[in-house]
Amino acid sequence: MSDETVMLGHGSGGSMMRRIIDEVFFEAYGTDELAEGNDAAVLPAPQTGERIACSTDSFVVDPLFFPGGDIGHLAVCGTVNDVATSGARPAYLTCGFILEEGLPMEDLRRICASMASTAKEAGVRIVTGDTKVVNRGHGDGVFINTSGIGFVPEGLDLSGANIRPGDAIIVSGTMGDHGITIMSCREGLGFQANIESDAAPLNHMIADVIAAAPNVRCFRDPTRGGLASTLNELADQSGVELIVEESCVPVKAAVAGACEMLGYDVLQVANEGKMVCCVPPDEAEAAVEAMRKSPYGCDACVIGSAQAVPDGGKPRVLLQTAFGGKRILDMLVGEQLPRIC
Amino acid sequence: MSDETVMLGHGSGGSMMRRIIDEVFFEAYGTDELAEGNDAAVLPAPQTGERIACSTDSFVVDPLFFPGGDIGHLAVCGTVNDVATSGARPAYLTCGFILEEGLPMEDLRRICASMASTAKEAGVRIVTGDTKVVNRGHGDGVFINTSGIGFVPEGLDLSGANIRPGDAIIVSGTMGDHGITIMSCREGLGFQANIESDAAPLNHMIADVIAAAPNVRCFRDPTRGGLASTLNELADQSGVELIVEESCVPVKAAVAGACEMLGYDVLQVANEGKMVCCVPPDEAEAAVEAMRKSPYGCDACVIGSAQAVPDGGKPRVLLQTAFGGKRILDMLVGEQLPRIC
């Protein structure tokens, strides 16, 4: 395309917008529905008995490109994973861009190529989109919204409210990789030599866990706020106490070191390619095994279990520390790592 | 809520985010699905034979509040209308906010209340959402993405590719009101004393037209790029020539005057509460009548018709001017009114 940077006219609704759609978006991930050029994509009905799952996420990560991914990869993974947590097979994505005037067109092309390749891996199709351009200084390069639609098989009812005392808590791998990678890039800390973002589409792994552990209670994506915030949400939803063995939580040495230096609690640092999963105790082994067979779950393990809230108590999350003590693991308060996704 | 402005922590995934969700979003438009607190909303299957329609739109309008509406009202109308153009009954919306640090919480509350009231009028429910906060100077108050899901009745296949020679072209009302209102507000031109945005949810009107004119070919929302760009898209999709009688296109006197002063072609100015609709000639009267019964269609009328492309010609749009001549009506080139939606 002759346009080397994004201009206001690319969001005009007129011929320049037509050009960016045809030459950038279409070129990267053209689908039949996009080609039809209507205001809405019309999609086949789900199979009998299936329900619809939908989710939405906006991505404002800074920087746009980082070790292990970029905003486009993240935008596909994030929504695919959110839809998949319901047990749904993610099928379709919508994609809304908010571009800042002056963005190099080459950056947008790279981002779109990355979205296309991740969507292919996840088996989802981008069926409709929107492009807005804001004047220079009123955005920040690229913001992306993706919304996802998937189909939940009949009879499957996963929810963070399903956890029962005795259930095992599983994580699919190491904690904190994404957040520390972004922080390191942004602040020029140099940790990124040793670590990279874990951003990955986990829908196939989730489907394998459901097949192996049919009574699985829920999946949850420990993104912003990290494992600590996710577990607090789950404890609240289910009205249980969750006990986590600190020594069982997998953390890469480089990430642990970075957290120590920066004063972060790794359990509050975001992940973009990990799942928390709760299962009845007799299905824990099968669930962990299914995760380990996935390219994104090789470090999967049980990290704790649920128990009843003591009389008069409230749902909470307790961390059994390496030193034998117990402490309350709180949700993130305030913000330590803005714009990590 | 104690927080008077939006802070980075409101996008953290932790306890501050929980607070903004509970005290602002929930307070305005809490639904059962939102209350469940899972990463994806699970929705009932459509009725047998229905297909799924989906659409997405990001809103970056400047200013956030304007005569006749605000960004929240616009964000619901825009997506409801896009979904409805397929003939679908819009049912669910997702909502993604990108907030700038420092935004007054009161502004966000007003926007959310407006979204809730427009969603109620349209009969759609906001079932899942996302909140990101960007640091001061890297956004512009509020950007909103809405994505919509609707259900297309069995046997209904509307598309911009369906137009046949002889079909009538109808618009549901006056052109240019929204774009000129925004421009006037932003530039302090003072026209807004006499005009206001037309932003409105048109799904009920569209359903009435489909009932009255069952062979309707398509609906299209003449937003960015205005009627001119929309008609050019339709001519291209259907491979026909569209002839528009300039004198038949309804335009408010204040809008016409503003366009003349500013040098805009009103046919390239955005609308947010109007529909273009193409129908077989024998259903034109019924379609216009159905529109006129809607509170948003009282100025509906036929503005022209489709004809076959002459041998060796290309699809195009011709304007029969008030002076008896004909000129080619082009798509908008470049950008004249950035950030009108």
XYZ file of N, CA and C in Angstrom, chain B residues 4-241:
714
model
N -13.227 9.726 42.874
C -13.857 10.778 42.078
C -13.371 10.824 40.646
N -12.205 10.240 40.419
C -11.719 10.164 39.041
C -11.240 8.749 38.782
N -11.110 8.440 37.504
C -10.593 7.129 37.128
C -9.076 7.109 37.364
N -8.616 6.029 37.998
C -7.182 5.865 38.261
C -6.707 4.576 37.595
N -5.398 4.455 37.442
C -4.854 3.261 36.785
C -5.317 1.980 37.479
N -5.438 2.025 38.789
C -5.846 0.848 39.548
C -7.229 0.327 39.174
N -8.065 1.172 38.578
C -9.394 0.712 38.155
C -9.317 -0.269 36.992
N -8.145 -0.388 36.391
C -7.977 -1.377 35.320
C -7.040 -2.496 35.727
N -6.826 -2.657 37.025
C -5.762 -3.541 37.511
C -6.103 -5.010 37.558
N -7.374 -5.352 37.523
C -7.753 -6.743 37.753
C -7.930 -7.046 39.230
N -7.635 -6.085 40.094
C -7.730 -6.323 41.530
C -8.938 -5.670 42.163
N -8.777 -5.236 43.418
C -9.939 -4.787 44.186
C -10.513 -3.457 43.682
N -9.671 -2.556 43.136
C -10.220 -1.300 42.611
C -11.067 -1.568 41.369
N -10.654 -2.534 40.569
C -11.448 -2.857 39.387
C -12.797 -3.454 39.809
N -12.733 -4.302 40.803
C -13.967 -4.874 41.358
C -14.919 -3.732 41.766
N -14.337 -2.679 42.373
C -15.168 -1.584 42.879
C -15.829 -0.809 41.734
N -15.065 -0.503 40.690
C -15.656 0.258 39.586
C -16.719 -0.591 38.877
N -16.474 -1.883 38.776
C -17.465 -2.764 38.146
C -18.758 -2.765 38.960
N -18.602 -2.982 40.275
C -19.788 -3.079 41.126
C -20.528 -1.748 41.222
N -19.767 -0.663 41.417
C -20.417 0.597 41.790
C -20.777 1.472 40.596
N -20.169 1.239 39.466
C -20.514 2.049 38.293
C -21.237 1.205 37.231
N -20.591 0.163 36.724
C -21.189 -0.588 35.610
C -22.430 -1.350 36.059
N -22.267 -2.090 37.161
C -23.377 -2.854 37.680
C -24.564 -2.006 38.057
N -24.234 -0.915 38.722
C -25.246 0.022 39.176
C -26.078 0.493 37.979
N -25.423 0.686 36.834
C -26.128 1.202 35.658
C -26.857 0.097 34.910
N -26.185 -0.999 34.644
C -26.808 -1.989 33.753
C -26.500 -3.433 34.164
N -26.554 -3.717 35.443
C -26.305 -5.083 35.895
C -27.274 -6.065 35.277
N -26.763 -7.178 34.779
C -27.619 -8.248 34.255
C -27.198 -9.536 34.956
N -28.004 -10.562 34.828
C -27.678 -11.836 35.485
C -26.325 -12.367 35.027
N -26.078 -12.231 33.720
C -24.828 -12.763 33.179
C -23.631 -12.027 33.769
N -23.726 -10.696 33.866
C -22.638 -9.924 34.470
C -22.453 -10.350 35.919
N -23.578 -10.579 36.601
C -23.523 -10.905 38.022
C -22.815 -12.232 38.269
N -22.869 -13.129 37.316
C -22.224 -14.432 37.505
C -20.715 -14.291 37.674
N -20.157 -13.257 37.045
C -18.740 -12.980 37.280
C -17.778 -13.952 36.628
N -18.200 -14.670 35.607
C -17.280 -15.541 34.880
C -16.619 -14.766 33.736
N -15.584 -15.368 33.117
C -14.851 -14.670 32.054
C -15.663 -14.579 30.764
N -16.610 -15.483 30.584
C -17.467 -15.449 29.399
C -18.916 -15.556 29.845
N -19.816 -14.908 29.112
C -21.242 -15.044 29.395
C -21.769 -16.225 28.584
N -22.581 -17.052 29.219
C -23.181 -18.176 28.494
C -24.650 -17.863 28.263
N -25.059 -17.917 27.000
C -26.379 -17.449 26.584
C -27.174 -18.589 25.992
N -28.495 -18.524 26.096
C -29.301 -19.605 25.552
C -29.104 -19.740 24.044
N -29.335 -20.920 23.535
C -29.246 -21.166 22.090
C -30.335 -20.378 21.383
N -30.107 -20.009 20.119
C -31.182 -19.378 19.351
C -32.293 -20.392 19.065
N -33.410 -19.871 18.598
C -34.485 -20.784 18.225
C -34.106 -21.551 16.957
N -34.748 -22.684 16.772
C -34.430 -23.532 15.627
C -34.502 -22.736 14.323
N -33.500 -22.898 13.514
C -33.500 -22.251 12.203
C -32.887 -20.867 12.197
N -32.785 -20.242 13.354
C -32.190 -18.907 13.412
C -30.676 -18.986 13.244
N -30.129 -17.999 12.543
C -28.685 -17.869 12.475
C -28.247 -16.726 13.403
N -26.929 -16.659 13.623
C -26.376 -15.641 14.516
C -25.866 -14.472 13.678
N -26.201 -13.250 14.066
C -25.598 -12.075 13.436
C -24.697 -11.422 14.467
N -23.513 -10.977 14.047
C -22.675 -10.245 14.997
C -21.991 -9.078 14.310
N -21.711 -8.070 15.123
C -21.072 -6.867 14.621
C -20.275 -6.228 15.752
N -19.314 -5.398 15.389
C -18.505 -4.715 16.406
C -18.248 -3.287 15.973
N -18.116 -2.390 16.940
C -17.838 -0.989 16.643
C -17.129 -0.368 17.836
N -16.091 0.408 17.546
C -15.450 1.177 18.609
C -15.875 2.621 18.449
N -16.024 3.317 19.564
C -16.510 4.695 19.555
C -15.480 5.606 20.192
N -15.106 6.645 19.444
C -14.055 7.566 19.883
C -14.533 9.003 19.705
N -15.857 9.187 19.724
C -16.430 10.500 19.408
C -15.873 11.584 20.342
N -15.664 12.739 19.779
C -15.174 13.905 20.513
C -16.072 15.074 20.124
N -16.798 15.708 21.049
C -16.809 15.520 22.505
C -17.628 14.300 22.944
N -17.479 13.947 24.237
C -18.193 12.786 24.775
C -19.685 13.041 24.913
N -20.042 14.303 25.153
C -21.455 14.670 25.332
C -21.811 15.718 24.282
N -22.960 15.574 23.662
C -23.355 16.499 22.591
C -24.874 16.553 22.521
N -25.435 17.576 21.879
C -26.901 17.659 21.793
C -27.466 16.401 21.123
N -28.407 15.763 21.784
C -29.030 14.568 21.217
C -28.390 13.276 21.676
N -27.329 13.352 22.472
C -26.739 12.092 22.917
C -25.387 12.233 23.560
N -24.713 11.113 23.677
C -23.363 11.050 24.236
C -22.745 9.759 23.717
N -21.485 9.532 24.066
C -20.769 8.374 23.528
C -21.430 7.049 23.933
N -22.060 7.018 25.106
C -22.712 5.785 25.555
C -23.943 5.456 24.721
N -24.770 6.466 24.503
C -25.964 6.310 23.660
C -25.542 5.854 22.262
N -24.523 6.524 21.728
C -24.012 6.211 20.397
C -23.498 4.775 20.317
N -22.795 4.341 21.375
C -22.171 3.021 21.364
C -23.226 1.916 21.336
N -24.362 2.165 21.985
C -25.435 1.162 21.939
C -26.160 1.236 20.594
N -26.523 2.447 20.169
C -27.250 2.601 18.890
C -26.443 2.030 17.729
N -25.159 2.368 17.675
C -24.335 1.985 16.529
C -24.319 0.480 16.322
N -24.099 -0.246 17.386
C -23.990 -1.695 17.238
C -25.356 -2.354 17.081
N -26.336 -1.865 17.807
C -27.705 -2.379 17.621
C -28.108 -2.219 16.151
N -27.830 -1.049 15.584
C -28.226 -0.795 14.198
C -27.461 -1.674 13.211
N -26.168 -1.855 13.453
C -25.380 -2.719 12.560
C -25.923 -4.153 12.580
N -26.204 -4.649 13.763
C -26.751 -6.012 13.856
C -28.112 -6.074 13.164
N -28.931 -5.051 13.384
C -30.293 -5.054 12.834
C -30.314 -4.978 11.314
N -29.267 -4.412 10.706
C -29.255 -4.333 9.234
C -29.320 -5.714 8.588
N -28.899 -6.736 9.307
C -28.948 -8.097 8.756
C -30.346 -8.687 8.855
N -31.261 -7.942 9.447
C -32.604 -8.463 9.673
C -32.715 -9.174 11.011
N -31.592 -9.189 11.742
C -31.582 -9.884 13.034
C -32.294 -9.070 14.103
N -32.797 -9.789 15.069
C -33.292 -9.213 16.313
C -32.078 -9.110 17.248
N -31.574 -7.866 17.495
C -30.408 -7.750 18.377
C -30.784 -8.189 19.788
N -29.931 -8.959 20.422
C -30.280 -9.503 21.733
C -29.255 -9.165 22.818
N -27.971 -9.243 22.493
C -26.931 -9.093 23.518
C -25.841 -8.142 23.057
N -25.297 -7.403 24.008
C -24.138 -6.551 23.738
C -23.003 -6.907 24.692
N -21.770 -6.779 24.187
C -20.606 -6.757 25.059
C -20.116 -5.318 25.092
N -19.400 -4.964 26.129
C -18.976 -3.573 26.257
C -17.558 -3.495 26.813
N -16.645 -2.946 26.017
C -15.258 -2.774 26.452
C -14.914 -1.295 26.576
N -14.495 -0.881 27.764
C -14.104 0.517 27.986
C -12.594 0.669 27.965
N -12.112 1.716 27.298
C -10.725 2.150 27.479
C -10.801 3.551 28.068
N -10.488 3.644 29.355
C -10.640 4.898 30.090
C -9.278 5.563 30.235
N -9.276 6.888 30.208
C -8.036 7.620 30.454
C -7.988 8.000 31.930
N -6.861 7.761 32.524
C -6.624 8.152 33.909
C -7.045 9.618 34.087
N -7.782 9.918 35.130
C -8.192 11.304 35.381
C -9.608 11.623 34.917
N -10.233 10.712 34.179
C -11.622 10.942 33.765
C -12.505 11.107 34.999
N -13.332 12.153 35.054
C -14.238 12.269 36.209
C -15.181 11.064 36.269
N -15.304 10.477 37.436
C -16.158 9.301 37.591
C -17.602 9.653 37.257
N -17.951 10.918 37.502
C -19.305 11.361 37.222
C -19.613 11.267 35.714
N -18.640 11.563 34.880
C -18.833 11.434 33.432
C -19.084 9.974 33.062
N -18.307 9.092 33.671
C -18.475 7.670 33.368
C -19.857 7.188 33.798
N -20.307 7.673 34.945
C -21.649 7.295 35.416
C -22.728 7.756 34.440
N -22.587 8.974 33.961
C -23.580 9.509 33.004
C -23.601 8.662 31.743
N -22.409 8.303 31.270
C -22.298 7.505 30.045
C -22.938 6.133 30.233
N -22.679 5.533 31.390
C -23.237 4.201 31.652
C -24.755 4.253 31.797
N -25.254 5.303 32.423
C -26.709 5.437 32.569
C -27.342 5.565 31.194
N -26.687 6.298 30.320
C -27.181 6.484 28.974
C -27.180 5.162 28.199
N -26.115 4.387 28.360
C -26.063 3.071 27.710
C -27.213 2.194 28.191
N -27.441 2.223 29.512
C -28.486 1.379 30.086
C -29.846 1.755 29.518
N -30.093 3.054 29.409
C -31.427 3.466 28.972
C -31.627 3.170 27.476
N -30.581 3.348 26.683
C -30.713 3.028 25.255
C -30.837 1.516 25.039
N -30.084 0.742 25.814
C -30.166 -0.715 25.695
C -31.580 -1.181 26.032
N -32.172 -0.537 27.030
C -33.539 -0.903 27.426
C -34.509 -0.606 26.282
N -34.366 0.565 25.701
C -35.252 0.908 24.587
C -35.104 -0.095 23.437
N -33.860 -0.472 23.154
C -33.621 -1.380 22.032
C -33.980 -2.822 22.372
N -34.117 -3.114 23.662
C -34.433 -4.489 24.057
C -33.228 -5.408 24.021
N -32.031 -4.846 24.257
C -30.825 -5.683 24.302
C -30.232 -5.639 25.710
N -29.436 -6.651 26.027
C -28.830 -6.719 27.356
C -27.315 -6.764 27.256
N -26.653 -6.007 28.131
C -25.191 -5.994 28.170
C -24.761 -7.161 29.050
N -24.128 -8.177 28.447
C -23.915 -9.429 29.174
C -22.476 -9.669 29.614
N -21.543 -8.912 29.058
C -20.162 -9.081 29.496
C -19.378 -7.825 29.138
N -18.308 -7.566 29.856
C -17.580 -6.329 29.616
C -16.129 -6.437 29.994
N -15.423 -5.349 29.749
C -13.997 -5.293 30.051
C -13.634 -3.834 30.291
N -12.690 -3.592 31.190
C -12.273 -2.234 31.516
C -10.764 -2.129 31.488
N -10.271 -1.240 30.662
C -8.837 -0.943 30.681
C -8.674 0.539 31.010
N -7.582 0.865 31.696
C -7.266 2.265 31.975
C -5.886 2.558 31.400
N -5.791 3.634 30.617
C -4.477 4.044 30.095
C -4.042 5.315 30.819
N -2.742 5.478 30.914
C -2.209 6.626 31.636
C -2.572 7.936 30.937
N -2.660 8.973 31.733
C -3.041 10.300 31.285
C -2.243 10.702 30.046
N -2.957 11.205 29.041
C -2.274 11.639 27.823
C -2.104 10.538 26.784
N -2.539 9.317 27.108
C -2.424 8.228 26.136
C -3.772 7.704 25.666
N -4.843 8.419 26.019
C -6.167 8.070 25.539
C -6.886 9.396 25.357
N -8.215 9.368 25.440
C -8.915 10.649 25.358
C -10.244 10.545 26.078
N -10.184 10.463 27.390
C -11.414 10.378 28.176
C -11.963 8.963 28.176
N -12.786 8.659 27.183
C -13.409 7.338 27.100
C -13.453 6.883 25.653
N -13.004 5.682 25.409
C -13.299 4.981 24.165
C -14.154 3.773 24.550
N -15.146 3.461 23.737
C -16.014 2.317 24.044
C -16.078 1.399 22.835
N -15.904 0.119 23.067
C -16.245 -0.852 22.031
C -17.506 -1.588 22.454
N -18.456 -1.685 21.539
C -19.582 -2.590 21.767
C -19.593 -3.613 20.641
N -19.869 -4.849 21.000
C -20.096 -5.877 19.995
C -21.483 -6.416 20.265
N -22.159 -6.796 19.198
C -23.549 -7.206 19.362
C -23.817 -8.563 18.763
N -24.735 -9.257 19.392
C -25.175 -10.558 18.889
C -26.685 -10.501 18.708
N -27.140 -10.974 17.551
C -28.570 -11.031 17.307
C -28.916 -12.314 16.583
N -30.187 -12.500 16.313
C -30.636 -13.739 15.693
C -31.462 -13.435 14.452
N -31.064 -14.035 13.338
C -31.713 -13.798 12.050
C -32.781 -14.875 11.840
N -34.025 -14.453 11.590
C -35.085 -15.444 11.373
C -34.771 -16.337 10.172
N -35.262 -17.540 10.233
C -35.063 -18.508 9.149
C -35.551 -17.909 7.824
N -34.805 -18.116 6.773
C -35.259 -17.721 5.438
C -34.996 -16.272 5.069
N -34.529 -15.476 6.006
C -34.282 -14.059 5.700
C -32.807 -13.869 5.329
N -32.553 -13.372 4.123
C -31.169 -13.207 3.666
C -30.958 -11.818 3.103
N -30.812 -10.848 3.987
C -30.574 -9.479 3.530
C -29.088 -9.302 3.250
N -28.779 -8.577 2.201
C -27.376 -8.271 1.911
C -27.311 -7.121 0.932
N -26.274 -6.334 1.059
C -26.020 -5.257 0.114
C -25.809 -5.774 -1.301
N -25.665 -7.079 -1.451
C -25.469 -7.666 -2.781
C -26.789 -8.047 -3.447
N -27.913 -7.786 -2.793
C -29.218 -8.259 -3.298
C -29.950 -7.292 -4.220
N -29.451 -6.073 -4.393
C -30.215 -5.046 -5.109
C -30.328 -5.376 -6.599
N -31.531 -5.211 -7.150
C -31.791 -5.521 -8.561
C -32.246 -4.252 -9.268
N -31.983 -4.157 -10.581
C -32.466 -2.995 -11.338
C -33.966 -2.808 -11.110
N -34.355 -1.577 -10.911
C -35.763 -1.289 -10.652
C -36.072 -1.075 -9.189
N -35.232 -1.595 -8.305
C -35.489 -1.445 -6.866
C -35.509 0.033 -6.457
N -36.321 0.315 -5.460
C -36.371 1.681 -4.914
C -35.350 1.836 -3.796
N -34.777 3.033 -3.725
C -33.857 3.375 -2.619
C -34.611 4.300 -1.668
N -34.629 3.924 -0.415
C -35.367 4.684 0.599
C -34.394 5.154 1.680
N -34.593 6.367 2.183
C -33.902 6.744 3.424
C -34.968 7.024 4.483
N -34.587 6.779 5.738
C -35.584 6.872 6.810
C -35.745 8.286 7.363
N -34.948 9.242 6.862
C -35.100 10.612 7.375
C -34.000 11.527 6.886
N -33.867 12.666 7.560
C -32.939 13.713 7.110
C -31.471 13.307 7.268
N -30.678 13.788 6.354
C -29.254 13.448 6.297
C -28.401 14.521 6.981
N -27.306 14.056 7.605
C -26.239 14.954 8.060
C -26.379 15.494 9.472
N -27.488 15.204 10.146
C -27.717 15.818 11.465
C -26.595 15.496 12.457
N -26.201 14.241 12.517
C -25.207 13.858 13.532
C -23.853 14.522 13.273
N -23.345 14.371 12.072
C -22.012 14.908 11.765
C -21.923 16.409 11.989
N -22.947 17.116 11.563
C -22.903 18.581 11.705
C -23.037 18.993 13.175
N -23.822 18.239 13.938
C -23.935 18.536 15.369
C -22.579 18.398 16.066
N -21.889 17.293 15.793
C -20.595 17.043 16.435
C -19.592 18.125 16.030
N -19.558 18.417 14.739
C -18.616 19.410 14.241
C -18.881 20.777 14.863
N -20.148 21.095 14.944
C -20.525 22.389 15.497
C -20.125 22.507 16.967
N -20.376 21.422 17.731
C -19.977 21.401 19.145
C -18.489 21.576 19.269
N -17.771 20.805 18.484
C -16.329 20.708 18.679
C -15.647 22.006 18.309
N -16.153 22.626 17.255
C -15.497 23.835 16.775
C -16.154 25.091 17.346
N -17.142 24.891 18.211
C -17.800 26.043 18.815
C -18.495 26.910 17.777
N -19.120 26.264 16.786
C -19.706 27.031 15.687
C -21.111 27.526 15.992
N -21.724 26.933 17.028
C -23.008 27.460 17.445
C -24.203 26.972 16.643
N -23.989 26.114 15.622
C -25.159 25.583 14.907
C -26.005 24.707 15.806
N -25.383 24.161 16.869
C -26.089 23.162 17.664
C -27.302 23.721 18.378
N -27.466 25.010 18.331
C -28.699 25.578 18.882
C -29.903 25.029 18.113
N -29.721 24.795 16.838
C -30.855 24.412 15.995
C -30.920 22.939 15.638
N -29.848 22.200 15.840
C -29.845 20.802 15.417
C -29.324 19.923 16.531
N -29.657 18.656 16.433
C -29.069 17.713 17.367
C -28.820 16.387 16.657
N -27.973 15.589 17.286
C -27.649 14.285 16.718
C -28.925 13.464 16.570
N -28.961 12.653 15.513
C -30.120 11.777 15.291
C -29.931 10.397 15.916
N -28.826 10.185 16.628
C -28.497 8.840 17.133
C -29.713 8.176 17.777
N -30.060 6.994 17.303
C -31.244 6.290 17.788
C -31.131 4.806 17.453
N -31.733 3.972 18.282
C -31.752 2.540 17.972
C -32.888 2.254 16.983
N -32.546 1.685 15.844
C -33.528 1.541 14.761
C -34.031 0.111 14.593
N -33.692 -0.770 15.516
C -34.054 -2.177 15.310
C -35.557 -2.414 15.239
N -36.334 -1.697 16.044
C -37.784 -1.921 15.982
C -38.330 -1.434 14.640
N -37.836 -0.295 14.156
C -38.275 0.214 12.857
C -37.918 -0.771 11.737
N -36.728 -1.315 11.794
C -36.306 -2.278 10.770
C -37.212 -3.507 10.779
N -37.526 -3.989 11.967
C -38.420 -5.153 12.065
C -39.777 -4.837 11.444
N -40.262 -3.624 11.656
C -41.556 -3.231 11.079
C -41.487 -3.163 9.549
N -40.367 -2.679 9.022
C -40.216 -2.616 7.561
C -40.185 -4.035 6.973
N -39.463 -4.923 7.640
C -39.392 -6.311 7.133
C -40.780 -6.943 7.115
N -41.569 -6.653 8.131
C -42.931 -7.203 8.172
C -43.789 -6.619 7.049
N -43.590 -5.325 6.753
C -44.431 -4.651 5.749
C -43.949 -4.906 4.321
N -42.655 -5.118 4.169
C -42.068 -5.294 2.829
C -41.192 -6.540 2.851
N -41.813 -7.699 2.781
C -41.080 -8.946 3.053
C -39.976 -9.256 2.044
N -39.975 -8.604 0.892
C -38.899 -8.843 -0.070
C -37.816 -7.772 -0.027
N -37.775 -7.010 1.062
C -36.733 -5.994 1.225
C -35.364 -6.630 0.951
N -34.498 -5.866 0.229
C -33.194 -6.430 -0.166
C -32.141 -6.247 0.914
N -32.090 -5.043 1.478
C -31.018 -4.752 2.436
C -31.305 -3.471 3.201
N -30.655 -3.365 4.335
C -30.580 -2.118 5.096
C -29.103 -1.768 5.243
N -28.819 -0.486 5.326
C -27.441 -0.065 5.590
C -27.502 1.257 6.327
N -26.599 1.382 7.267
C -26.486 2.476 8.209
C -25.557 3.543 7.596
N -26.053 4.692 7.136
C -25.140 5.654 6.488
C -24.370 6.487 7.508
N -23.420 5.850 8.207
C -22.658 6.551 9.254
C -21.471 7.272 8.622
N -20.256 6.905 9.009
C -19.074 7.603 8.473
C -19.068 7.541 6.946
N -18.769 8.668 6.338
C -18.763 8.713 4.872
C -20.136 9.074 4.312
N -21.162 9.022 5.186
C -22.493 9.487 4.813
C -23.184 8.637 3.755
N -24.293 9.179 3.266
C -25.111 8.485 2.268
C -24.292 8.155 1.018
N -23.407 9.066 0.625
C -22.632 8.865 -0.603
C -21.784 7.600 -0.520
N -21.091 7.428 0.610
C -20.225 6.255 0.739
C -21.054 4.981 0.822
N -22.162 5.044 1.573
C -23.031 3.881 1.699
C -23.574 3.442 0.343
N -24.049 4.387 -0.445
C -24.623 4.020 -1.749
C -23.549 3.460 -2.685
N -22.350 4.007 -2.602
C -21.264 3.455 -3.421
C -20.930 2.019 -3.029
N -20.945 1.756 -1.732
C -20.709 0.377 -1.275
C -21.788 -0.555 -1.820
N -23.037 -0.105 -1.730
C -24.154 -0.944 -2.187
C -24.097 -1.174 -3.697
N -23.789 -0.122 -4.464
C -23.688 -0.263 -5.922
C -22.616 -1.296 -6.266
N -21.468 -1.202 -5.582
C -20.377 -2.159 -5.804
C -20.791 -3.578 -5.460
N -21.418 -3.738 -4.287
C -21.765 -5.087 -3.842
C -22.766 -5.738 -4.791
N -23.736 -4.941 -5.288
C -24.808 -5.504 -6.116
C -24.501 -5.424 -7.603
N -23.485 -4.670 -7.981
C -23.183 -4.522 -9.408
C -24.283 -3.790 -10.157
N -24.809 -2.733 -9.565
C -25.859 -1.939 -10.212
C -25.462 -0.455 -10.199
N -26.237 0.319 -10.927
C -26.066 1.764 -10.901
C -27.208 2.297 -10.025
